[in-house]
Short mmCIF file of C-alpha atoms in Angstrom, two decimals:
data_model
loop_
_atom_site.label_atom_id
_atom_site.label_comp_id
_atom_site.label_asym_id
_atom_site.label_seq_id
_atom_site.Cartn_x
_atom_site.Cartn_y
_atom_site.Cartn_z
CA MET A 1 73.28 84.11 83.54
CA ASN A 2 71.03 84.56 80.54
CA ALA A 3 68.89 81.42 80.66
CA GLY A 4 68.57 80.89 76.91
CA THR A 5 72.25 80.94 76.08
CA SER A 6 74.38 77.91 75.30
CA SER A 7 77.64 79.83 74.87
CA ALA A 8 79.97 80.61 77.72
CA TYR A 9 81.47 83.56 75.87
CA ALA A 10 81.17 84.81 72.34
CA PHE A 11 82.40 87.59 70.05
CA GLU A 12 80.68 89.10 67.01
CA GLY A 13 82.72 91.27 64.67
CA ALA A 14 84.67 92.31 67.74
CA ALA A 15 87.82 94.43 67.74
CA VAL A 16 89.84 95.95 70.54
CA ALA A 17 92.31 98.83 70.51
CA LEU A 18 94.79 99.95 73.14
CA GLY A 19 96.16 103.49 72.88
CA GLY A 20 94.75 103.84 69.36
CA GLN A 21 96.48 100.66 68.14
CA THR A 22 94.26 97.77 67.09
CA VAL A 23 95.25 94.68 69.06
CA TRP A 24 92.95 92.25 67.28
CA SER A 25 89.82 92.54 65.16
CA GLN A 26 87.12 90.60 63.29
CA ALA A 27 86.62 88.20 66.19
CA ASP A 28 83.65 85.94 65.43
CA LEU A 29 83.52 83.03 67.76
CA SER A 30 81.31 81.29 70.26
CA VAL A 31 82.57 78.85 72.87
CA PRO A 32 80.03 76.43 74.40
CA ILE A 33 79.35 76.14 78.13
CA GLY A 34 81.56 73.58 79.85
CA ASP A 35 84.32 73.91 77.27
CA PHE A 36 87.96 73.78 78.36
CA ALA A 37 89.81 75.98 75.88
CA ALA A 38 93.38 77.13 75.56
CA LEU A 39 94.06 80.72 74.53
CA ILE A 40 97.13 80.75 72.33
CA GLY A 41 98.99 83.18 70.14
CA PRO A 42 102.39 84.83 69.84
CA ASN A 43 103.60 87.33 72.46
CA GLY A 44 101.73 90.62 72.19
CA ALA A 45 98.83 89.05 70.25
CA GLY A 46 96.37 90.26 72.89
CA LYS A 47 95.66 87.13 74.93
CA THR A 48 95.52 88.85 78.33
CA THR A 49 93.68 91.71 76.61
CA MET A 50 90.98 89.23 75.57
CA LEU A 51 90.58 88.08 79.16
CA ARG A 52 90.31 91.69 80.27
CA VAL A 53 87.64 92.40 77.63
CA LEU A 54 85.59 89.48 78.95
CA LEU A 55 86.17 90.75 82.51
CA GLY A 56 84.70 94.10 81.46
CA GLN A 57 87.94 95.99 82.10
CA ILE A 58 88.60 97.02 78.49
CA PRO A 59 85.83 98.09 76.07
CA LEU A 60 85.64 96.78 72.52
CA SER A 61 86.39 99.30 69.79
CA ALA A 62 83.95 97.53 67.43
CA GLY A 63 81.49 94.67 67.42
CA SER A 64 80.01 92.95 70.43
CA CYS A 65 80.82 90.38 73.03
CA THR A 66 78.82 88.35 75.53
CA VAL A 67 79.53 86.31 78.64
CA PHE A 68 76.74 83.80 79.28
CA GLY A 69 74.55 85.85 76.95
CA ASP A 70 75.08 89.20 78.67
CA PRO A 71 77.51 92.02 77.87
CA PRO A 72 80.74 91.88 79.92
CA ARG A 73 80.71 93.85 83.15
CA ARG A 74 83.27 94.63 85.80
CA GLY A 75 83.01 92.51 88.91
CA ASN A 76 81.04 89.72 87.19
CA PRO A 77 80.73 87.07 89.94
CA ALA A 78 80.30 84.35 87.28
CA ILE A 79 84.00 84.65 86.39
CA GLY A 80 86.93 83.45 88.48
CA TYR A 81 90.30 84.91 87.49
CA VAL A 82 93.79 83.58 88.14
CA PRO A 83 96.21 86.27 86.95
CA GLN A 84 99.82 85.69 86.07
CA HIS A 85 101.59 87.87 88.59
CA TYR A 86 102.09 87.56 92.30
CA ASP A 87 105.11 89.85 92.41
CA GLU A 88 103.15 92.93 93.48
CA MET A 89 102.13 91.45 96.78
CA ASP A 90 103.87 91.07 100.08
CA THR A 91 103.61 87.30 100.44
CA ASP A 92 105.10 87.37 103.94
CA SER A 93 102.20 89.33 105.42
CA ILE A 94 99.22 87.17 104.55
CA ARG A 95 98.08 83.56 104.95
CA ALA A 96 96.78 81.37 102.17
CA ILE A 97 93.33 81.18 103.73
CA ASP A 98 93.08 84.99 104.01
CA VAL A 99 93.82 85.34 100.31
CA VAL A 100 91.03 82.88 99.47
CA GLN A 101 88.61 84.48 101.94
CA LEU A 102 89.07 87.91 100.37
CA ALA A 103 87.33 86.56 97.28
CA LEU A 104 84.22 86.09 99.42
CA GLY A 105 82.84 89.61 99.64
CA GLY A 106 86.25 91.30 99.85
CA GLU A 107 84.99 93.83 97.31
CA ARG A 108 82.21 95.07 99.62
CA TRP A 109 82.65 98.45 101.32
CA GLY A 110 82.07 99.02 104.99
CA PRO A 111 82.93 97.18 108.17
CA ARG A 112 82.17 93.48 108.06
CA ARG A 113 83.35 90.61 110.18
CA SER A 114 84.31 87.51 108.29
CA SER A 115 82.06 84.68 109.44
CA SER A 116 83.12 81.16 110.33
CA GLU A 117 81.06 80.10 107.32
CA ASP A 118 83.42 82.11 105.08
CA ASP A 119 86.32 80.41 106.79
CA ASP A 120 84.78 76.98 106.07
CA ARG A 121 84.15 77.85 102.43
CA ALA A 122 87.70 79.13 101.97
CA TYR A 123 89.06 75.98 103.59
CA ALA A 124 86.84 73.81 101.35
CA ALA A 125 88.15 75.65 98.26
CA LEU A 126 91.72 75.01 99.37
CA GLU A 127 90.82 71.35 99.95
CA ARG A 128 89.36 71.13 96.44
CA VAL A 129 92.68 72.22 94.91
CA GLY A 130 94.76 70.07 97.26
CA ALA A 131 96.21 72.97 99.25
CA ALA A 132 94.38 72.59 102.57
CA HIS A 133 97.65 71.76 104.31
CA VAL A 134 99.02 75.27 103.64
CA ALA A 135 95.84 77.12 104.69
CA ARG A 136 97.29 78.68 107.84
CA ARG A 137 100.76 79.29 106.42
CA ARG A 138 102.13 82.57 105.20
CA LEU A 139 102.21 82.62 101.40
CA SER A 140 105.96 83.25 101.51
CA GLN A 141 106.31 79.83 103.15
CA VAL A 142 104.58 77.83 100.42
CA SER A 143 106.07 76.72 97.10
CA GLY A 144 105.34 78.23 93.69
CA GLY A 145 103.06 75.33 92.78
CA GLU A 146 101.17 75.67 96.05
CA GLN A 147 100.84 79.43 95.51
CA GLN A 148 99.30 78.67 92.12
CA ARG A 149 96.83 76.30 93.82
CA VAL A 150 95.96 79.01 96.36
CA ALA A 151 95.31 81.43 93.48
CA ILE A 152 93.05 78.85 91.82
CA ALA A 153 91.23 78.29 95.14
CA GLN A 154 90.72 82.07 95.38
CA ALA A 155 89.13 82.03 91.92
CA LEU A 156 86.97 78.97 92.70
CA VAL A 157 85.72 79.92 96.17
CA SER A 158 82.86 82.07 94.87
CA GLU A 159 81.79 79.15 92.65
CA PRO A 160 82.19 80.78 89.23
CA ASP A 161 80.80 79.31 85.99
CA LEU A 162 83.81 80.46 84.00
CA LEU A 163 87.45 80.27 85.03
CA PHE A 164 90.27 82.27 83.43
CA LEU A 165 93.86 81.21 84.05
CA ASP A 166 96.71 83.32 82.70
CA GLU A 167 99.85 81.21 82.19
CA PRO A 168 99.18 78.87 85.14
CA LEU A 169 102.22 76.73 84.28
CA ALA A 170 104.72 79.57 83.90
CA ASN A 171 107.68 79.54 86.30
CA LEU A 172 106.79 76.12 87.72
CA ASP A 173 109.13 73.15 87.89
CA ILE A 174 108.12 69.94 86.07
CA THR A 175 106.54 68.27 89.11
CA SER A 176 104.50 71.33 90.14
CA SER A 177 103.49 71.89 86.52
CA HIS A 178 102.31 68.29 86.27
CA ASP A 179 100.33 68.65 89.52
CA ILE A 180 98.58 71.79 88.25
CA VAL A 181 97.70 70.00 85.00
CA GLU A 182 96.18 67.16 87.04
CA LEU A 183 94.20 69.74 89.03
CA LEU A 184 92.92 71.32 85.79
CA ARG A 185 92.01 67.83 84.54
CA SER A 186 89.84 67.25 87.62
CA LEU A 187 88.24 70.69 87.26
CA ALA A 188 87.51 69.95 83.59
CA THR A 189 85.28 67.02 84.56
CA ASP A 190 82.79 69.57 85.94
CA ARG A 191 80.72 70.18 82.80
CA GLN A 192 79.12 73.30 84.26
CA LEU A 193 82.51 74.99 84.57
CA SER A 194 83.96 76.56 81.43
CA MET A 195 87.69 77.28 81.42
CA LEU A 196 89.92 79.48 79.28
CA VAL A 197 93.63 79.06 79.87
CA VAL A 198 96.38 81.23 78.39
CA VAL A 199 99.32 78.96 77.58
CA HIS A 200 102.52 79.16 75.59
CA ASP A 201 102.83 75.44 75.12
CA LEU A 202 99.84 73.24 74.29
CA ASP A 203 101.60 69.93 75.01
CA PRO A 204 100.94 69.58 78.76
CA LEU A 205 97.20 70.20 78.22
CA VAL A 206 96.59 68.34 74.95
CA ALA A 207 94.90 65.39 76.67
CA ILE A 208 92.36 67.53 78.51
CA LEU A 209 91.57 70.47 76.22
CA ASP A 210 88.36 70.62 74.18
CA GLY A 211 89.49 73.39 71.89
CA ALA A 212 91.54 76.53 71.53
CA VAL A 213 90.99 80.20 70.90
CA HIS A 214 93.91 81.22 68.75
CA ILE A 215 94.83 84.72 67.69
CA LEU A 216 96.29 84.42 64.21
CA ASP A 217 97.47 87.50 62.31
CA GLY A 218 95.47 89.77 64.60
CA ARG A 219 92.25 87.81 64.25
CA PRO A 220 90.88 85.50 66.98
CA HIS A 221 89.28 82.17 66.05
CA TYR A 222 87.94 79.24 68.00
CA ASP A 223 88.46 75.68 66.78
CA PRO A 224 88.18 72.21 68.29
CA LEU A 225 91.52 70.90 69.45
CA GLU A 226 91.88 68.43 66.54
CA THR A 227 91.76 71.33 64.07
CA VAL A 228 94.25 73.38 66.06
CA LEU A 229 96.74 70.52 66.29
CA ASP A 230 97.93 71.14 62.78
CA SER A 231 101.54 71.72 61.82
CA ASP A 232 100.74 74.48 59.34
CA LEU A 233 98.37 76.33 61.68
CA LEU A 234 100.76 76.22 64.65
CA THR A 235 103.66 77.25 62.44
CA ARG A 236 101.73 80.31 61.24
CA LEU A 237 100.55 80.99 64.79
CA TYR A 238 104.00 81.03 66.35
CA ARG A 239 105.84 82.34 63.27
CA ALA A 240 108.29 79.48 63.78
CA PRO A 241 108.26 75.97 62.34
CA VAL A 242 106.22 73.61 64.52
CA GLU A 243 105.45 69.97 63.79
CA VAL A 244 102.56 68.02 65.30
CA ILE A 245 103.55 64.45 66.07
CA ARG A 246 101.04 61.69 66.82
CA THR A 247 102.44 58.54 68.38
CA ALA A 248 101.05 55.03 67.91
CA ASP A 249 99.61 55.22 71.46
CA GLY A 250 97.51 58.20 70.44
CA ASP A 251 99.67 60.71 72.30
CA VAL A 252 100.10 64.03 70.60
CA PHE A 253 102.91 66.49 71.04
CA THR A 254 104.38 69.40 69.15
CA LYS A 255 107.97 69.95 68.21
CA GLY A 256 109.92 72.87 66.86
CA ARG A 257 111.41 71.87 63.49
CA MET B 1 122.71 104.33 139.08
CA PHE B 2 119.38 104.81 137.35
CA ALA B 3 117.83 105.94 140.60
CA ALA B 4 120.11 108.98 140.61
CA LEU B 5 118.94 109.92 137.11
CA ILE B 6 115.27 109.87 138.05
CA GLN B 7 113.86 113.36 138.26
CA GLU B 8 112.62 114.27 141.72
CA ASN B 9 109.44 115.85 140.43
CA TRP B 10 108.57 113.01 138.00
CA TYR B 11 105.14 112.48 139.53
CA ASP B 12 104.28 116.15 139.13
CA ILE B 13 105.44 116.02 135.52
CA LEU B 14 103.42 112.90 134.86
CA THR B 15 100.24 114.47 136.22
CA SER B 16 100.77 117.87 134.63
CA ASP B 17 98.51 119.37 131.97
CA PHE B 18 101.07 119.15 129.18
CA MET B 19 101.72 115.50 129.97
CA ARG B 20 97.99 114.78 129.93
CA ARG B 21 97.73 116.41 126.52
CA ALA B 22 100.71 114.40 125.33
CA TYR B 23 99.01 111.19 126.49
CA ILE B 24 95.75 112.05 124.72
CA GLY B 25 97.52 113.12 121.53
CA GLY B 26 99.86 110.15 121.63
CA THR B 27 96.95 107.75 122.10
CA LEU B 28 95.11 109.19 119.09
CA LEU B 29 98.27 108.92 117.05
CA ALA B 30 99.02 105.36 118.14
CA ILE B 31 95.53 104.11 117.26
CA THR B 32 95.38 105.84 113.88
CA GLY B 33 99.05 105.32 113.00
CA GLY B 34 98.96 101.68 114.07
CA LEU B 35 96.02 100.89 111.78
CA ILE B 36 97.25 102.96 108.82
CA GLY B 37 100.67 101.38 109.39
CA TYR B 38 99.28 97.89 108.77
CA PHE B 39 98.39 98.90 105.21
CA VAL B 40 101.62 100.91 104.81
CA VAL B 41 103.54 97.68 105.42
CA ILE B 42 101.45 95.29 103.32
CA ARG B 43 101.34 97.80 100.45
CA ARG B 44 105.12 98.22 100.71
CA LEU B 45 104.83 101.96 101.20
CA ALA B 46 107.27 102.21 104.12
CA PHE B 47 109.78 104.24 102.13
CA ALA B 48 107.00 106.47 100.77
CA SER B 49 105.75 107.16 104.30
CA HIS B 50 109.30 108.11 105.29
CA ALA B 51 109.47 110.55 102.38
CA LEU B 52 106.08 112.05 103.27
CA GLY B 53 107.41 112.65 106.75
CA HIS B 54 110.25 114.66 105.31
CA LEU B 55 107.79 116.78 103.37
CA GLY B 56 106.88 117.99 106.84
CA MET B 57 110.10 120.00 106.80
CA PRO B 58 109.19 122.38 103.96
CA GLY B 59 105.57 122.11 105.08
CA ALA B 60 106.20 123.36 108.59
CA THR B 61 108.93 125.90 107.80
CA GLY B 62 106.92 127.13 104.80
CA ALA B 63 103.85 127.59 106.96
CA VAL B 64 105.82 129.62 109.51
CA LEU B 65 107.35 131.65 106.66
CA VAL B 66 103.98 132.78 105.33
CA GLY B 67 102.30 132.86 108.73
CA LEU B 68 99.91 129.91 108.38
CA PRO B 69 99.14 127.21 110.97
CA LEU B 70 101.81 124.52 111.16
CA THR B 71 99.30 121.69 110.66
CA LEU B 72 97.99 123.25 107.45
CA GLY B 73 101.50 123.53 105.99
CA LEU B 74 102.26 119.94 106.98
CA ALA B 75 99.00 118.63 105.51
CA VAL B 76 99.33 120.52 102.22
CA PHE B 77 102.89 119.36 101.58
CA SER B 78 102.33 115.77 102.69
CA ILE B 79 99.18 115.36 100.62
CA ALA B 80 100.79 116.95 97.55
CA GLY B 81 103.78 114.66 97.98
CA GLY B 82 101.50 111.68 98.53
CA LEU B 83 99.59 112.42 95.33
CA ALA B 84 102.86 112.84 93.43
CA ILE B 85 104.14 109.48 94.68
CA GLY B 86 100.74 107.90 94.05
CA VAL B 87 100.53 109.15 90.48
CA LEU B 88 104.22 108.89 89.46
CA GLY B 89 104.84 105.61 91.24
CA LYS B 90 101.90 103.42 90.21
CA ARG B 91 104.26 100.53 89.59
CA ALA B 92 106.41 99.42 92.51
CA ALA B 93 109.54 99.71 90.36
CA ASP B 94 108.90 103.39 89.57
CA ARG B 95 107.89 104.19 93.13
CA GLU B 96 111.37 103.92 94.62
CA VAL B 97 112.75 106.55 92.27
CA ALA B 98 109.72 108.87 92.51
CA THR B 99 109.81 108.61 96.29
CA GLY B 100 113.55 109.20 96.64
CA SER B 101 113.48 112.21 94.32
CA ILE B 102 110.59 113.79 96.21
CA LEU B 103 112.37 113.04 99.48
CA ALA B 104 115.55 114.85 98.38
CA PHE B 105 113.61 117.79 96.97
CA SER B 106 111.58 118.22 100.16
CA ILE B 107 114.66 118.31 102.36
CA GLY B 108 116.27 120.90 100.07
CA LEU B 109 113.13 123.00 100.10
CA GLY B 110 112.84 122.70 103.87
CA LEU B 111 116.39 123.93 104.25
CA ALA B 112 115.72 126.94 102.02
CA PHE B 113 112.57 127.84 103.94
CA ALA B 114 114.39 127.42 107.26
CA ASN B 115 117.09 129.85 106.05
CA LEU B 116 114.41 132.37 105.15
CA VAL B 117 112.67 132.11 108.52
CA SER B 118 114.77 134.14 110.94
CA GLY B 119 114.82 133.86 114.69
CA GLN B 120 113.16 130.44 114.81
CA SER B 121 116.12 128.25 115.74
CA SER B 122 113.98 125.78 117.66
CA LEU B 123 111.55 125.37 114.74
CA LEU B 124 113.77 123.02 112.73
CA THR B 125 114.59 120.91 115.78
CA ASN B 126 110.91 120.60 116.58
CA VAL B 127 110.02 119.60 113.04
CA LEU B 128 112.82 117.06 112.80
CA PHE B 129 112.41 115.47 116.21
CA GLY B 130 108.97 116.55 117.37
CA ASN B 131 107.98 117.76 120.79
CA LEU B 132 105.25 115.75 122.41
CA LEU B 133 105.23 117.93 125.46
CA ALA B 134 104.51 121.10 123.48
CA ILE B 135 101.21 119.83 122.07
CA THR B 136 98.48 122.44 122.54
CA ALA B 137 94.84 121.79 123.38
CA GLN B 138 93.92 123.14 119.97
CA GLN B 139 96.22 120.65 118.24
CA ILE B 140 94.55 117.85 120.20
CA TRP B 141 91.17 118.83 118.75
CA VAL B 142 92.57 119.04 115.23
CA PHE B 143 94.18 115.60 115.60
CA ALA B 144 91.01 114.16 117.08
CA GLY B 145 89.27 115.35 113.92
CA PHE B 146 91.98 113.76 111.75
CA SER B 147 91.64 110.51 113.67
CA VAL B 148 87.86 110.36 113.30
CA VAL B 149 88.08 111.01 109.56
CA LEU B 150 90.87 108.48 109.02
CA LEU B 151 89.29 105.74 111.15
CA ALA B 152 85.90 106.23 109.48
CA ALA B 153 87.51 106.08 106.03
CA LEU B 154 89.44 102.94 107.02
CA ALA B 155 86.28 101.27 108.28
CA VAL B 156 84.70 101.81 104.87
CA ILE B 157 87.63 100.82 102.64
CA ALA B 158 89.54 98.32 104.78
CA ARG B 159 88.36 95.10 103.10
CA PRO B 160 88.54 96.25 99.46
CA LEU B 161 91.88 97.92 100.26
CA LEU B 162 93.22 94.67 101.69
CA PHE B 163 91.95 92.77 98.63
CA ALA B 164 93.52 95.38 96.31
CA SER B 165 96.80 95.21 98.25
CA VAL B 166 97.05 91.42 98.32
CA ALA B 167 95.73 90.51 94.86
CA PRO B 168 95.47 93.70 92.76
CA GLU B 169 94.55 92.04 89.47
CA VAL B 170 91.87 89.80 90.97
CA ALA B 171 90.51 92.76 92.96
CA ALA B 172 90.31 94.82 89.75
CA ALA B 173 88.48 91.95 88.04
CA ARG B 174 86.01 91.98 90.93
CA GLY B 175 85.25 95.63 90.22
CA ILE B 176 87.36 97.24 92.93
CA PRO B 177 88.81 100.61 91.78
CA VAL B 178 92.36 99.51 92.60
CA GLY B 179 94.14 102.62 91.28
CA GLY B 180 91.75 105.05 92.94
CA LEU B 181 92.00 103.23 96.26
CA GLY B 182 95.80 103.37 96.03
CA VAL B 183 95.79 107.14 95.59
CA LEU B 184 93.19 107.57 98.35
CA PHE B 185 95.29 105.52 100.73
CA VAL B 186 98.42 107.58 100.04
CA VAL B 187 96.41 110.71 100.93
CA MET B 188 95.25 109.03 104.15
CA MET B 189 98.85 108.12 104.90
CA ALA B 190 99.81 111.78 104.34
CA LEU B 191 97.20 112.84 106.92
CA ALA B 192 98.56 110.32 109.42
CA VAL B 193 102.05 111.70 108.77
CA THR B 194 100.72 115.22 109.38
CA MET B 195 99.48 114.05 112.77
CA ALA B 196 102.74 112.35 113.63
CA VAL B 197 105.23 115.14 112.76
CA PRO B 198 104.53 117.45 115.74
CA PHE B 199 104.70 114.45 118.09
CA VAL B 200 107.78 112.56 117.04
CA GLY B 201 109.18 114.68 114.19
CA THR B 202 109.89 113.87 110.57
CA LEU B 203 112.98 111.82 111.31
CA LEU B 204 111.35 109.52 113.86
CA LEU B 205 107.76 109.11 112.71
CA PHE B 206 108.74 105.95 110.82
CA ALA B 207 108.95 104.25 114.21
CA LEU B 208 105.29 105.02 114.93
CA LEU B 209 103.81 104.58 111.47
CA VAL B 210 105.72 101.55 110.22
CA THR B 211 107.65 99.81 112.99
CA PRO B 212 104.66 98.72 115.17
CA ALA B 213 102.84 97.29 112.13
CA ALA B 214 105.97 95.53 110.92
CA ALA B 215 106.45 94.01 114.39
CA ALA B 216 102.78 92.94 114.49
CA LEU B 217 103.06 91.30 111.06
CA ALA B 218 106.16 89.43 112.17
CA ILE B 219 104.12 88.04 115.08
CA THR B 220 100.95 87.16 113.13
CA PRO B 221 99.88 87.35 109.47
CA ARG B 222 96.14 87.34 110.40
CA PRO B 223 94.83 90.71 109.11
CA GLY B 224 92.48 91.54 112.00
CA LEU B 225 94.82 90.39 114.72
CA ALA B 226 97.86 92.08 113.14
CA SER B 227 96.05 95.44 112.93
CA ILE B 228 95.00 95.24 116.59
CA LEU B 229 98.48 94.17 117.64
CA SER B 230 99.98 97.04 115.64
CA VAL B 231 97.84 99.50 117.63
CA VAL B 232 98.77 97.81 120.92
CA ILE B 233 102.49 98.00 120.16
CA ALA B 234 102.16 101.67 119.16
CA LEU B 235 100.22 102.40 122.37
CA VAL B 236 102.79 100.61 124.54
CA SER B 237 105.56 102.60 122.83
CA VAL B 238 103.84 105.98 123.27
CA TRP B 239 102.66 105.42 126.84
CA GLY B 240 105.93 103.84 127.92
CA GLY B 241 107.95 106.56 126.20
CA LEU B 242 105.99 109.36 127.87
CA PHE B 243 106.30 107.70 131.26
CA LEU B 244 110.04 107.24 130.88
CA SER B 245 110.49 110.83 129.70
CA ALA B 246 108.82 112.02 132.90
CA LEU B 247 111.03 109.72 134.92
CA PHE B 248 114.28 110.65 133.18
CA ASP B 249 115.02 114.04 131.71
CA LEU B 250 115.31 112.90 128.09
CA ALA B 251 113.19 113.52 124.97
CA ALA B 252 110.01 111.39 124.88
CA SER B 253 110.58 110.74 121.16
CA PHE B 254 113.75 108.87 122.02
CA PHE B 255 112.00 106.50 124.42
CA ILE B 256 109.00 105.97 122.11
CA VAL B 257 111.19 105.11 119.16
CA THR B 258 113.41 102.88 121.28
CA ILE B 259 110.50 100.85 122.70
CA ALA B 260 108.95 100.39 119.23
CA VAL B 261 112.24 99.37 117.65
CA VAL B 262 113.10 96.92 120.44
CA ILE B 263 109.69 95.23 120.10
CA TRP B 264 110.14 95.08 116.34
CA LEU B 265 113.65 93.69 116.65
CA VAL B 266 112.60 90.90 119.02
CA ALA B 267 109.49 90.04 116.95
CA THR B 268 111.50 89.96 113.72
CA ILE B 269 114.29 87.79 115.12
CA VAL B 270 111.80 85.33 116.61
CA HIS B 271 109.83 85.27 113.33
CA ARG B 272 112.98 84.67 111.24
CA ARG B 273 113.99 81.83 113.53
CA GLY B 274 110.52 80.30 113.25
CA THR B 275 110.63 80.62 109.46
CA THR B 276 114.02 78.98 109.23
CA ALA B 277 112.91 76.19 111.53
CA ALA B 278 109.78 75.57 109.44
CA LEU B 279 111.69 75.27 106.19
#
């Protein structure tokens, strides 16, 4: 980490293109360390692309970008990543704890025995996300919500300073979704950990978010949550009428008009 | 009844030179195939490995047609097929179609080559079903070389390959060249197939490259333990099969495949029961 920096990640005049097509451009934003931000925008706006730029997997076509003050690079150990898909993997052939352990030096070449210390760290990470009870089970034998916890434990085990989650609430039932939100709430209390979460629906996270990166008309912005919770902004963002409703108790939710 | 079927000279057969070569070759194959097989199963490449085996048909008949060593023909065709599957079938959904098409094409090509090769009636049988007892000393050396290369490569890439197989997107974010590793592994699988064809043939190699690993993974999901168990099951199948083929006058391939499949069947049924009980 660049010692002088106060931003977790930042863009300056940044643009990105895939296959010659500009995905988004003119990104000028800086998100402070410890911030819990949502990443929102319509389908195809380039939300996952933004994560992949910050992960150093896709180069910018213009401008610049930093993660903790340094240019993005592949394999940055400061970032933990929870992708959206599990469907590629054979969940019957691996245990939860193995999946977590792979994030501890699994990228290193050459023969290496996993130490009992790695085992302890992986177990501790599973404990932190409330999934220690499934540690020795095959992934195929744990529920969708528990699989999501295992994925979060895998991202947390190397103690990153920045956590990316891509649609962590997708395909979960209400109870599991609520449990994951509670887990994110507890992670958000760690002010050294910055989080960026791709979501379709802000409502479940409204109480715990600090702000949101939103990609509006092909241009990413960052605003504090209060600014984002605006009927006009959300309506333009989703290209469908959305109303922000504030109850007397101070609860906020959004509603399609 | 079985006693009457036992060959009188079984001890002589068992201690003969060709049987010794079969044991050495079979052991090399079981160790290499068992370890490669672990990744074949977790990467869901079982069908692809089956197709690569069938590329042995045009590979072997083609080699005989132009007068090249059998192993070279097998290796060239399997690797080319492996690269084609690796490149065309990057996504699991595309892979089925790419694999099946290459499989059909290779059988057609093998048939054409076999028609062109005259006076080699045993060639096709040997390619399809293998002949452990016809392994030459030279082949043993070649396969020892293959084994050393494959095991050394596995030792280097095993962990990143496991990471890339289990969580491809996270592995890519960690800087692992996921796509490159995938292609490299398919080539390694093609080399293992090349080793296996002369032993058990294109039709039966599945039972040595996939079945032991699948049985091991039904018994334990622990990566290290499952790989070792996969090798053990492959070794038991090969050694047991060779022993039984000396005892009874039947093809060793048959016994090897039967032992492997029986172990797999028992392991899978027990695993399924356990899973159902746990849920």
